[in-house]
Every structure is written in C-alpha cells, then in structure tokens.
Coordinates of C-alpha atoms in Angstrom, one line a residue:
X186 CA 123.6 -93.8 35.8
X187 CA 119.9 -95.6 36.0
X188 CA 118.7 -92.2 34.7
X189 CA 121.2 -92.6 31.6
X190 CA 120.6 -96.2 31.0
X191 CA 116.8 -95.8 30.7
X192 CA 117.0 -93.0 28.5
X193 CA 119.0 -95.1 26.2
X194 CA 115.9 -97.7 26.4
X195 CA 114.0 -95.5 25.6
X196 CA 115.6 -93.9 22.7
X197 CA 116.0 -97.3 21.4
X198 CA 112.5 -98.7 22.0
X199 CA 111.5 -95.0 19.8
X200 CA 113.9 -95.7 16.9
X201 CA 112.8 -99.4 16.8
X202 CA 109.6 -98.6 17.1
X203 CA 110.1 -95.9 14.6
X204 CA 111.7 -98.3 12.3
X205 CA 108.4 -100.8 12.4
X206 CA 106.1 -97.8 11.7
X207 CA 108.0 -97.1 8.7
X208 CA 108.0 -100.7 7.8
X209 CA 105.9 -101.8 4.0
X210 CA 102.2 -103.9 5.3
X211 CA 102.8 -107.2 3.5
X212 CA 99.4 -108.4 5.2
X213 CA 97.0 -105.8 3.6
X214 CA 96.3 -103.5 0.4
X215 CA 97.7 -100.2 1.0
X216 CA 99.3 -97.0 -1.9
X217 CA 102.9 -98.5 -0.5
X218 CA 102.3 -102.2 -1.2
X219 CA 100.1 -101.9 -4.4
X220 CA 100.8 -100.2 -7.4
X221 CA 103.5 -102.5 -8.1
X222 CA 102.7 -104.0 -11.3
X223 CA 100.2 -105.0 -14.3
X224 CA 98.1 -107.0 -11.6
X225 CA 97.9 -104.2 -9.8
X226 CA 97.1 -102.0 -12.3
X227 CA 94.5 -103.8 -14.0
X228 CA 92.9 -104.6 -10.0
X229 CA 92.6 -100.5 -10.2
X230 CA 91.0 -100.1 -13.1
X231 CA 88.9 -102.5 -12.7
X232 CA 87.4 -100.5 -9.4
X233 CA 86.9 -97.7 -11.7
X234 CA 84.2 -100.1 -13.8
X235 CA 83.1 -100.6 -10.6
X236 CA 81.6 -97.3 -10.2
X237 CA 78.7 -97.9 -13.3
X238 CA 77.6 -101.0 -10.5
X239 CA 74.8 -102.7 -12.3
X240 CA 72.8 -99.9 -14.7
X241 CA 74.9 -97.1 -15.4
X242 CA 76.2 -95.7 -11.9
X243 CA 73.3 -97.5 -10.2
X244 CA 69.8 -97.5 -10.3
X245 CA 69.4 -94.1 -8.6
X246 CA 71.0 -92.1 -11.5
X247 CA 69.1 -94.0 -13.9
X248 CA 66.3 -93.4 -12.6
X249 CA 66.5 -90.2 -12.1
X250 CA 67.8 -89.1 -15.4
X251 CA 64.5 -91.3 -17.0
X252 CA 62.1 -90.0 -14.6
X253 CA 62.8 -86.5 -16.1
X254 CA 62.0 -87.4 -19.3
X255 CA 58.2 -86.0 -20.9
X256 CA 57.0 -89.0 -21.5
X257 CA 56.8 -91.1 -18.2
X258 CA 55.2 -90.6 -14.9
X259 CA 56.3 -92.2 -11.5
X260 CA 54.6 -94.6 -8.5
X261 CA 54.7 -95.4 -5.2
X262 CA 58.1 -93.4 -3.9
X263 CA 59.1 -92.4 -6.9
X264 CA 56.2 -90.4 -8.2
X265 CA 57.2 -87.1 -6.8
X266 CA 59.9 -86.7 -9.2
X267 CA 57.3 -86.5 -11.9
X268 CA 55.3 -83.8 -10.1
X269 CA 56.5 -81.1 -12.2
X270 CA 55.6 -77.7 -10.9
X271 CA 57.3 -78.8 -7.6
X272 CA 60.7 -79.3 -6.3
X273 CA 62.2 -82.5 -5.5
X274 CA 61.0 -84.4 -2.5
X275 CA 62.8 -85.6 0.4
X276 CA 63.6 -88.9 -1.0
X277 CA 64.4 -87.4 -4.1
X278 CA 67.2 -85.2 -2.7
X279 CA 68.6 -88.0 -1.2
X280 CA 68.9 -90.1 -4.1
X281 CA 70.9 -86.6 -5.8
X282 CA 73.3 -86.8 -3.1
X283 CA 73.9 -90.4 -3.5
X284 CA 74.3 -90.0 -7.9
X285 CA 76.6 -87.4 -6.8
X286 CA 78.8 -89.7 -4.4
X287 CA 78.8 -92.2 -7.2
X288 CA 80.5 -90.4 -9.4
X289 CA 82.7 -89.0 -7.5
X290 CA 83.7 -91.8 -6.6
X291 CA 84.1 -93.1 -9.6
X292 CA 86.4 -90.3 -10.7
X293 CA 88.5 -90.6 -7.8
X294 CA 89.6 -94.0 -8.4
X295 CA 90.3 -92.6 -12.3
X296 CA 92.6 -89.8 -10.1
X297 CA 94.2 -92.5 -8.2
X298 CA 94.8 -94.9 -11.5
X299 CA 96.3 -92.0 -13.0
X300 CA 98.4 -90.9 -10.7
X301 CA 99.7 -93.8 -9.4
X302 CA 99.5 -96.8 -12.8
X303 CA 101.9 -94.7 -14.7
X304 CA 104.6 -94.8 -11.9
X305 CA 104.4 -98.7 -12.6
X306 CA 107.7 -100.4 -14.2
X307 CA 106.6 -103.4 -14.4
X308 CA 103.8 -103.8 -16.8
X309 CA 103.5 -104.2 -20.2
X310 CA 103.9 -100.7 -22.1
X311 CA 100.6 -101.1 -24.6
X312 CA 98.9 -102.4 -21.1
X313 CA 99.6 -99.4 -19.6
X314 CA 98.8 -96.9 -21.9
X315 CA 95.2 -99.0 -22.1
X316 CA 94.7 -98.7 -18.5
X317 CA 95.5 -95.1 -18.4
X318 CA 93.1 -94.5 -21.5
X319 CA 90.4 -96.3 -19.8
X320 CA 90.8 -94.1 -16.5
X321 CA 90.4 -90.9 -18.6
X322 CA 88.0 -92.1 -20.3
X323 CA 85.3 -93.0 -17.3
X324 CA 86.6 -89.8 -15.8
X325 CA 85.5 -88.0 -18.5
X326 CA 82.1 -89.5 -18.8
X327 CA 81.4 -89.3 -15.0
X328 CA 82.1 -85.4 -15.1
X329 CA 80.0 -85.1 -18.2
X330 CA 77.1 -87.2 -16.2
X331 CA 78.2 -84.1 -13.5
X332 CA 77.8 -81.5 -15.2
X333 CA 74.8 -82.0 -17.2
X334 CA 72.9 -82.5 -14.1
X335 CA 73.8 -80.3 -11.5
X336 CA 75.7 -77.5 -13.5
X337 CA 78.7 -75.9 -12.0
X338 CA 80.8 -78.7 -10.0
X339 CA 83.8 -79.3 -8.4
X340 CA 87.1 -80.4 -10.6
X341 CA 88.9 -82.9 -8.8
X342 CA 92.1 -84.2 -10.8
X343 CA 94.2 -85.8 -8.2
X344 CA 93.2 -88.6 -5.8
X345 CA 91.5 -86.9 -2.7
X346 CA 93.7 -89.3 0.4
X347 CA 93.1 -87.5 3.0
X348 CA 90.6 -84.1 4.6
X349 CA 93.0 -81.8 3.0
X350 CA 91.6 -82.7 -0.3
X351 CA 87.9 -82.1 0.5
X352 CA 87.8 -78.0 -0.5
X353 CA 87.1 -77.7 -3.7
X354 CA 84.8 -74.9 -5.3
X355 CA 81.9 -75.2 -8.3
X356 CA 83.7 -74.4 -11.4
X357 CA 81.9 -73.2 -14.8
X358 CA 80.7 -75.6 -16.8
X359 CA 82.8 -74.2 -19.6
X360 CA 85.5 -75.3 -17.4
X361 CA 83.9 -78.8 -16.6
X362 CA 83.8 -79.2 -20.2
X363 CA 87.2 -78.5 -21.1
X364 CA 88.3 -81.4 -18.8
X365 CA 86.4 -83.4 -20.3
X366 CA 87.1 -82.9 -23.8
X367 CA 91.1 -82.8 -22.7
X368 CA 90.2 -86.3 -20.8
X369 CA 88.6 -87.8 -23.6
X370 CA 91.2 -87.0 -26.5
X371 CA 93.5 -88.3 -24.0
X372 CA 91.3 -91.8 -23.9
X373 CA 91.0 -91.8 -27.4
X374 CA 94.7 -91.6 -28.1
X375 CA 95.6 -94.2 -25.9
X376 CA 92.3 -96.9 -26.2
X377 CA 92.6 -99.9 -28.5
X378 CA 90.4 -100.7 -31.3
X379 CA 88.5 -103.4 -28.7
X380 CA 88.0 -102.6 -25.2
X381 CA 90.3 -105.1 -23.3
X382 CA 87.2 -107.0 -22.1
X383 CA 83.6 -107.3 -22.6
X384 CA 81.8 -104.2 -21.4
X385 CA 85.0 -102.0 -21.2
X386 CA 85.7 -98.7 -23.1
X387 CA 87.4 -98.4 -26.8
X388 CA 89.0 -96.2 -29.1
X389 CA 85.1 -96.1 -30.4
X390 CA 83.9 -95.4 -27.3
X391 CA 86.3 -92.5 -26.8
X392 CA 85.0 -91.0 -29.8
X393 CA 81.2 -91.6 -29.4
X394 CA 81.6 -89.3 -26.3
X395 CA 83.5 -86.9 -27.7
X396 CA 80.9 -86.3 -30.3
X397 CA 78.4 -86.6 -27.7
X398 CA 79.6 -83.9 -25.8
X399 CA 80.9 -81.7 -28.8
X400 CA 77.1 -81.9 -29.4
X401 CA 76.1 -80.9 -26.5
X402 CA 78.3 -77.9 -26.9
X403 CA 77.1 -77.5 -30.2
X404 CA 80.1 -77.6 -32.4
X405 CA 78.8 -79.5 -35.0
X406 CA 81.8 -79.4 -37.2
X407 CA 84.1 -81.5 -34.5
X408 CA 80.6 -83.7 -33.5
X409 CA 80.2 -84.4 -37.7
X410 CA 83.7 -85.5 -38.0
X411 CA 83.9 -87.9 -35.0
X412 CA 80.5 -89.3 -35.7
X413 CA 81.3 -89.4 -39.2
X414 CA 84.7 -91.5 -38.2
X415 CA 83.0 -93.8 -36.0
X416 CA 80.2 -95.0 -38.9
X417 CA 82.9 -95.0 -41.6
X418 CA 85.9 -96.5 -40.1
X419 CA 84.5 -98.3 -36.8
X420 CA 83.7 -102.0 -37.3
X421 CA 79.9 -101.6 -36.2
X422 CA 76.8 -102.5 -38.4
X423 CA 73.2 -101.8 -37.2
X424 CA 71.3 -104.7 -36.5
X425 CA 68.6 -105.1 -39.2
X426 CA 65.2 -105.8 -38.5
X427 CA 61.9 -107.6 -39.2
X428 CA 59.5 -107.3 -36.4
X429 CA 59.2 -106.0 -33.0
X430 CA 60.9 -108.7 -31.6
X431 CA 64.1 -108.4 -33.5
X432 CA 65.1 -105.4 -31.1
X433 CA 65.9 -108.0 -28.8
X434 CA 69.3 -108.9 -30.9
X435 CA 70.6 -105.4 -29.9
X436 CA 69.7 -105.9 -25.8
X437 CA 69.5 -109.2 -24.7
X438 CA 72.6 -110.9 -26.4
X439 CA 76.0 -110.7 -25.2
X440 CA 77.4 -108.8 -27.9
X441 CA 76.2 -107.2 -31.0
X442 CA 77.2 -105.5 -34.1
X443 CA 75.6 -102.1 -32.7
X444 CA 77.9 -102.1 -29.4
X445 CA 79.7 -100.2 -29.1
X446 CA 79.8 -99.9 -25.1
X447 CA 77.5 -101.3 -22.6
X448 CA 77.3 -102.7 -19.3
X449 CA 76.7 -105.9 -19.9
X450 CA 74.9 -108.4 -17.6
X451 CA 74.1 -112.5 -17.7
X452 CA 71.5 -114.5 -16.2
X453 CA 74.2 -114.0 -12.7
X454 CA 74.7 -110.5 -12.8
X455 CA 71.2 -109.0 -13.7
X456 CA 69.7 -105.4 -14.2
X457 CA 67.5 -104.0 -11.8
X458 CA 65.7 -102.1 -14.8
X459 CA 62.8 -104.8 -15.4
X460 CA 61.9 -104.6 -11.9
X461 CA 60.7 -101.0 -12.4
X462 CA 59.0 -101.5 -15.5
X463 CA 57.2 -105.0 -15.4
X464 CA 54.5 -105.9 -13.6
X465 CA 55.2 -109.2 -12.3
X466 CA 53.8 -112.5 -13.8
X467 CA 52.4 -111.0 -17.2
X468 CA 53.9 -113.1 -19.7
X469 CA 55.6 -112.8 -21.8
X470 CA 57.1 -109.7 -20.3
X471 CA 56.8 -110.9 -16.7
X472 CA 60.1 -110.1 -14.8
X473 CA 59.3 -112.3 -12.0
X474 CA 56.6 -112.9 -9.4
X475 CA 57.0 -109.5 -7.9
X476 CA 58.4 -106.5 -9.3
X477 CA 57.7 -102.4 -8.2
X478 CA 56.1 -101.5 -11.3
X479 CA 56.8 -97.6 -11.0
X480 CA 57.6 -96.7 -14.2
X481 CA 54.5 -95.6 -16.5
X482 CA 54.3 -94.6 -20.2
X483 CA 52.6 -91.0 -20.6
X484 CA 50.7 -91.4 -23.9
X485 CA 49.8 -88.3 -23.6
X486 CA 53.5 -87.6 -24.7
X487 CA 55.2 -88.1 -28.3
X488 CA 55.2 -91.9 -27.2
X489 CA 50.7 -92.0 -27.6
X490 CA 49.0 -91.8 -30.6
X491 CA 51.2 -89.8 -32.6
X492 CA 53.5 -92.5 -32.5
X493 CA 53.0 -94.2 -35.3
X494 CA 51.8 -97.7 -35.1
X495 CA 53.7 -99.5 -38.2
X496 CA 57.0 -98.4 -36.5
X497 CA 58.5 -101.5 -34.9
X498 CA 60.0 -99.5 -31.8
X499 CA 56.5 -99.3 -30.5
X500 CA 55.4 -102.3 -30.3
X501 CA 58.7 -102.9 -29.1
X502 CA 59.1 -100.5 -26.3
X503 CA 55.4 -100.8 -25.4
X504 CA 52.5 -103.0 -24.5
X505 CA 49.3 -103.2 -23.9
X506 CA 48.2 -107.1 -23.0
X507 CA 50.1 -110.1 -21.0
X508 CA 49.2 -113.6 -21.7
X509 CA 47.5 -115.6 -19.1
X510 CA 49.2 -119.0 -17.8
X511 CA 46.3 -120.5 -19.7
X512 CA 47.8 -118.7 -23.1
X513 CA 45.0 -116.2 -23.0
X514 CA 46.1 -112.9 -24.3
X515 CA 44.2 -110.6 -21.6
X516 CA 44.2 -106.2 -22.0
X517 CA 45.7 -104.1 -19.3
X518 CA 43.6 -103.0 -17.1
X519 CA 41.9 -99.1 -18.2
X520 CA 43.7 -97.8 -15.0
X521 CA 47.3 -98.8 -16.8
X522 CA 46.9 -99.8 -20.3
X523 CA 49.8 -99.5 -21.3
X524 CA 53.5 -100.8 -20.0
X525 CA 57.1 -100.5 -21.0
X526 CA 58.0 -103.5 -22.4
X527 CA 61.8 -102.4 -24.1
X528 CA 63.8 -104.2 -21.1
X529 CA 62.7 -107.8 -20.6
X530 CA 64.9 -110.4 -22.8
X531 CA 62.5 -113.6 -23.2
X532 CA 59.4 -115.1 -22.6
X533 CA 60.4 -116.5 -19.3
X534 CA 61.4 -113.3 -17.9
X535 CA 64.9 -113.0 -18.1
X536 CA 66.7 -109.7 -17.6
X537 CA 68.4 -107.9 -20.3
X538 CA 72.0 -109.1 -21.0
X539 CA 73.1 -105.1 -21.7
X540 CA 72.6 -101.8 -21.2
X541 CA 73.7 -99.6 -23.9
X542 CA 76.1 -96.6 -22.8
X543 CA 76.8 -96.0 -26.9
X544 CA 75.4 -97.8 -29.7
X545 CA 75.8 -97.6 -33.0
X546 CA 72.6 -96.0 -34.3
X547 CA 73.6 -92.9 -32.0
X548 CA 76.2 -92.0 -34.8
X549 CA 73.7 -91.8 -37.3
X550 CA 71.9 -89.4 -35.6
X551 CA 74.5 -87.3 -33.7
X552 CA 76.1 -87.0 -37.3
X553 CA 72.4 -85.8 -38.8
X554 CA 71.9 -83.0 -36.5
X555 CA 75.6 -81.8 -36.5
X556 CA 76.0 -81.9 -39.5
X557 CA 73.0 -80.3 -40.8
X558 CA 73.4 -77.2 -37.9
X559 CA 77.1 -76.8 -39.3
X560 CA 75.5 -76.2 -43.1
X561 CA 72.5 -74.6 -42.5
X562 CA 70.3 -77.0 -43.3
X563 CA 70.4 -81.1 -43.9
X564 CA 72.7 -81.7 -46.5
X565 CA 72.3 -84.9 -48.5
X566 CA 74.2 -87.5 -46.5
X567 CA 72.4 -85.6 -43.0
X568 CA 68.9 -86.8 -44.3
X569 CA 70.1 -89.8 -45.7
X570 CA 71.6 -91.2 -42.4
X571 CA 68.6 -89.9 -40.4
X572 CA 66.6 -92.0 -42.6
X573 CA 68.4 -95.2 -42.4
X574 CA 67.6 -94.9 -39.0
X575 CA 64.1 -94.3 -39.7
X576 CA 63.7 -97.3 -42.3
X577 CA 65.8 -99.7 -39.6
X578 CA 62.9 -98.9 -37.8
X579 CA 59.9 -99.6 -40.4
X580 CA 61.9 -103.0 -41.0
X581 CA 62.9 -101.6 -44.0
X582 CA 65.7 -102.2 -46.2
X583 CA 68.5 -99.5 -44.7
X584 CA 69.9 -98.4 -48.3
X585 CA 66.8 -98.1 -50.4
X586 CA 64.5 -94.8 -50.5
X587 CA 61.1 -95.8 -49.1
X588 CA 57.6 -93.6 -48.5
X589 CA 58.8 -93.6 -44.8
X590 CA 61.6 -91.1 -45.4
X591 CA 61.8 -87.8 -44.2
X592 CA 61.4 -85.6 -47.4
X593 CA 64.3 -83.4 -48.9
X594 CA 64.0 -79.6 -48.5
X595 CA 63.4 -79.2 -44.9
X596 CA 64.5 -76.2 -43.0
X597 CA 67.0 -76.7 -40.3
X598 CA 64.7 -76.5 -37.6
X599 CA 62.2 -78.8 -39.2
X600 CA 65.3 -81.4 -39.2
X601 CA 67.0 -80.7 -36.0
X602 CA 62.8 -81.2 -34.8
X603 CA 62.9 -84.9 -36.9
X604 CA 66.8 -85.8 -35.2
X605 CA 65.1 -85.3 -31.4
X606 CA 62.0 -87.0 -32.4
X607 CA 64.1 -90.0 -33.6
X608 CA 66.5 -89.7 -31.1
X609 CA 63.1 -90.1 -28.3
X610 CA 61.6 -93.3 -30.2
X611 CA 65.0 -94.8 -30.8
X612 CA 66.3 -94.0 -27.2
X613 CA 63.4 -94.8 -24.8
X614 CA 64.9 -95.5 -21.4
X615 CA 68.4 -95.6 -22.6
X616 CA 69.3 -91.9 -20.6
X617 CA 68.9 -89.7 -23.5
X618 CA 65.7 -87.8 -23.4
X619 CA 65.9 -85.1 -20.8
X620 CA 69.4 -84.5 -21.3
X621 CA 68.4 -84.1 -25.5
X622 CA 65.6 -81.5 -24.2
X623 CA 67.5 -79.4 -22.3
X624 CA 70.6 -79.3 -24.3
X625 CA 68.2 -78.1 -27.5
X626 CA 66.7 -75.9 -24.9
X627 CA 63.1 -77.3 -25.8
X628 CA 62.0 -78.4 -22.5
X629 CA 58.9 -76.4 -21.6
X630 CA 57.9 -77.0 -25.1
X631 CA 57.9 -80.9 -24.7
X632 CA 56.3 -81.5 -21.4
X633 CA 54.0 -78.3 -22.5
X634 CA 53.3 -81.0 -25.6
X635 CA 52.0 -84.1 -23.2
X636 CA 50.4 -81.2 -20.6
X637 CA 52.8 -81.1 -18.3
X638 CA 54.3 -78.0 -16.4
X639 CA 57.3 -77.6 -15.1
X640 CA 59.3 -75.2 -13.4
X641 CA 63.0 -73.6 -13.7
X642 CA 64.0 -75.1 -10.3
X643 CA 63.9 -78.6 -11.7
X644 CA 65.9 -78.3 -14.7
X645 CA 69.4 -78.7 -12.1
X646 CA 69.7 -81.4 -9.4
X647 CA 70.3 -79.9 -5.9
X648 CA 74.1 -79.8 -4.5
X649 CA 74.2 -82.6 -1.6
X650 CA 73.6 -81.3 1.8
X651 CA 77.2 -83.3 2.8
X652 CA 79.1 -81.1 0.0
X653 CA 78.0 -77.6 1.4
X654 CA 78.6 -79.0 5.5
X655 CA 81.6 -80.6 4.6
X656 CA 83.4 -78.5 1.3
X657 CA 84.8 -75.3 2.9
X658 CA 84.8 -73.9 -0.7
X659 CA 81.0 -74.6 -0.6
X660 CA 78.5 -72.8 0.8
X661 CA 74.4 -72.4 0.7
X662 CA 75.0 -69.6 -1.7
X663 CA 76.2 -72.1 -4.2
X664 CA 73.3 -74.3 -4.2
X665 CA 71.2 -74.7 -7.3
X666 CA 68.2 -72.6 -7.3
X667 CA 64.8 -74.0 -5.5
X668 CA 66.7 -76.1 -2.9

C-alpha cells in the first residue's frame, strides 16, 4: 500500500510538474509569449535594422568592401588588405568571418519576422504587410552583400532555432540571386511610398536594389525600367550645387531630397567612418583629438591627377591642407599629402549625420549604362542623364548642355568606360567601387592603371573557419580559392 501511495505522488508531482513546464513565461521574451501583436512586430523588425549597426553592417564590412577598392591603401592593421599580390592576413580573415556573421544574422531575424509577424492577428493589416516588406527587403540586400563577396553561399529561408538548422550547403550564385530578386519584388510590392521611419526601407528603396542587382546580372532592360521608374515617378531631386562644400547638403543633414535610404546618424548616434579617415585636430576636417587615420588616397589611381581639378567632388572628397588653431592654412606633410575629406560634416568636427545605402544620383547612372548596353550604344536620354550627373558635379546647371558633357557618338564601351568612371568620382567610400570593378570584370585593368597587382585569390572573401567546423554540408573543399 506505501508502495501504491508513493507511486501516486509521484505520478502527480510528474503531471504537475509537466503542467508547469508547459506553462507560457510571462517574466521573459520567448517565440510563445512574443509575436502577439503590432508591438511585437514592429520590436522584430526593428532587430532586423539592427543588423546595419552603425555604417552599413558595421565597420568591418565597410571597410573591407572600401579597402578593395584601386584607389586607397591601408595603415597600421589594416594595411595588409591592400597588399595585393597576397592573400588576406590573419586579421583580415577574421574580420570575413565576422561580416559573414553579420549578415547572417541579419537575415535570420528577416526568417524569423517572416515566419512568425504574419501569424499575428492583431495588428493593423497595411502595418503588417509593411513589416513583412521590410523583412524581405533587408533579407534581400544582406544576401546580395553575400553573394557578391564570397560567391556561392548558403540559402537560409527559415529561422535557424535550434543545431538542426546549422547544415546548409553553398548554393550557386544564380541561385542566391534568384532569392534575391523573388525577395525584393516581394518588398517592393508590399513597401509604402515612405519608409515607416527615418532611415528605414521604401517602395524606392525596393526598387533601387532591384535595379542594382538586375545590373549586376546585366539585364539591362529590367535595370532601365526600374531606374527609369525611380527618376520619373519617385519624389527625389538631386541636390544642386555651387561649390565643394555644398556636398555636405547630401551627408550631413538629416534628410535630403537625394535619399533615398541611409543609415542615418545624429550628434548621439555617430559613424565610425571619420575616425578612419581624419587625422585628428586638422581643422576644419578634424574628427576629434585622436583618430586612426588608416585610410589613404592612392593618387596614383583615377582619383590623382587625372581627376580633374574644376570638378567639385575633388575638392570635396579630398584635401591636401588643415588649418592651424592660429587660422593658418598649413600643407600635409610630403609623406601624406593628401587625405579623405568626403565624411566629416562641419568645421568643428562633427560626424556625418548619413550614410547613403541608395541615393538618388545612383539612378541616373544605373539607368545610363543599362540602358545604353540594352541598345547598343548610349541612346539619347543614356548620355543625357549621365551628363546631368556630370554638370551636378561642375556646379553646373543640371538641364542645360555645357562644354563639360560627354560628347554624342560614343561607342558602347567608350560609355559603359564614362558610367564606371562617374560612378568612382561620384561614389568614393560609399561601397561601390570594387563591387563596380568586378561586376564589369575590369579589375586587373584598374589596379593595373594606379600600378597595383593583384591576384585571383582576392577577388572572393574566404568561407569562415566556424562555417566549415560547424556546417556538416561544408567542408574544406568548399572554401574559396587561396584560403
């Protein structure tokens, strides 16, 4: 009978115990307590922002997509990644793996907002769909970040919850890219005209990548047309200019007529970019009273000499003196004479209140090239948006024919040649230039250009050493070549 009886407790004490285990946590955020409603939702998506941190997935992926480009060299730690005709150091690697954790992370909080936010019953239809556009949306731009720097990756669509989840294999890019085409249409359709707040994604931001990326894969029809839509139809203007200075209307405001999606920052929430570029007290461009000061200008590239002098974005993007406290202008020294000046707001060293992810002068030019590759040639509205750009530049008045245009009757090649060159003036340190090189497959022939060589291995990052350890589907086979 005492046998029986404590049996009985026992199966009692398991059942209630069972029962508490199975109980909703009211005291902390978990899947069965959360995705409740349009607080909840927006909490979610709002992790998902979280994933471009400060400068565009943090400072390691922007500096390693710059620090690839032809016309800048690195310091201290970070001037191995400019030694060409080598692989990536140590350090280097490691900052790969961590990019590649950033976005991954980044897309699987997307995979958990879209798997879970449209379950939600309570919320505001139009908010939802908004939500669910935005999750596509930095999905889509975190595989296409992916895939144009390591090649073949892993497609993740669901949220990974648990070990079981880790195996995935590389997929083809073609594959990579369908995703993100299919992710982006899917943004598109559901994004507003405005992004719900300041610094988050759009209708117009849907559509700048898609014709970014259709680029990429070089259908120039469907990159045209959403280009096209986006200067037409969009409710951008380009920010018009008079000197040097007036560049400063497009970064270091809070919004401006040219974007069309940034990551924005305030005199709270500052960039990290001006720490890499400046070189401490110089005014005006001083950044503070210290700063690393590893990011030099190689005027040996399309940035030196051939650059021409009467074009604002030089002076602009570049300097060459500081003023003393005494208000004595004062030359670099010979060892660096020259400085990137593009990211520093005011004379008191403020950072930059926004770095662009799409602005509106991209359309311009993504619409040139595509559409003069679909013809055969630069048809008449191709030059004549490539040149708007071009005049913005000179200060120029945007809708009148000036001496600085680029002549009609040039060959495709010749444009396609003028769209990259405008594309590296008008993009310096804005992410654009190695990814431009390699998609137009002229990447020897640049850093050949500023008498640089550099070697196959480097045109893909390396696979993290965690992914091959950890992915069962991955193995050293699959790494990139060189590493």
């Amino acid at each position: 009978m005492k046998n029986i009886v404590l049996g009985l407790i026992i199966i009692m004490c398991f059942s209630a115990c069972e029962k508490t285990l199975e109980e909703v946590p009211r005291d902390f955020v978990s899947k069965a307590n959360f995705y409740n409603n349009e607080e909840d939702a927006q909490a979610a998506i709002v992790g998902v922002y979280a994933g471009l941190q400060s400068d565009f997935y943090g400072m390691n992926h922007y500096l390693m997509t710059e620090l690839h480009g032809d016309f800048i060299f690195g310091r201290g730690s970070q001037a191995p990644i400019t030694i060409w005709d080598q692989i990536l150091d140590q350090t280097s690697i490691g900052r790969c793996a961590s990019n590649w954790s950033s976005l991954y992370t980044t897309i699987n909080r997307a995979n958990a907002v879209l798997d879970n936010v449209s379950q939600i019953e309570d919320i505001d239809a139009e908010t939802k769909e908004m939500i669910l556009g935005e999750a596509y949306f930095l999905r889509a731009l975190s595989y296409f970040e992916l895939v144009r720097g390591w090649g073949a990756v892993p497609i993740k669509t669901s949220e990974s919850v648990d070990l079981s989840t880790v195996e995935a294999a590389r997929e083809p890019e073609s594959m990579v890219y369908e995703l993100i085409v299919a992710d982006a249409l899917a943004a598109e359709s559901r994004l507003g005209e405005t992004g719900s707040q300041t610094g988050r994604a759009s209708k117009w931001a849907a559509k700048m990548l898609l014709a970014h990326v259709y680029l990429t894969l070089e259908n120039w029809d469907a990159a045209a047309d959403k280009a096209n839509d986006v200067i037409v139809n969009g409710p951008f203007s380009l920010v018009e200019v008079e000197s040097p200075d007036d560049f400063y209307k497009i970064f270091a405001v809070d919004s401006s007529s040219e974007d069309i999606m940034s990551v924005h920052h305030s005199e709270t929430k500052t960039s990290g970019i001006p720490t890499y570029i400046h070189r401490g007290q110089a005014l005006p461009y001083n950044y503070s009273s210290t700063g690393y000061f590893a990011w030099l200008p190689d005027t040996n590239s399309f940035i030196g000499e051939s650059w021409d002098d009467n074009d604002l974005r030089k002076d602009f993007n570049l300097y060459t003196e500081y003023q003393n406290f005494d208000g004595s202008w004062v030359s670099l020294p010979e060892t660096l004479p020259v400085l990137f000046k593009k990211f520093i707001s005011n004379s008191s060293g403020q950072n930059v209140y926004s770095v662009p992810i799409y602005r509106f002068a991209e359309a311009y030019l993504i619409y040139a090239e595509a559409a003069s590759n679909a013809n055969g040639g630069p048809t008449a509205l191709a030059l004549e948006r490539l040149n708007i750009i071009k005049r913005r530049a000179y200060g120029l008045d945007l809708n009148t024919v000036s001496a600085e245009d680029y002549p009609s009757g040039m060959s495709s090649g010749d444009f396609s040649d003028a769209v990259l060159q405008e594309r590296g003036y008008e993009f310096l340190l804005e992410r654009r230039r190695w990814f431009d090189l390699k998609r137009t497959g002229t990447v020897k022939e640049a850093f050949t250009a500023a008498g640089k060589n550099i070697i196959d291995e480097r045109l893909l990052w390396p696979i993290p050493e965690n992914e091959i350890n950890n992915n069962p589907a991955i193995s050293q086979s699959d790494q990139n070549p060189g590493y």
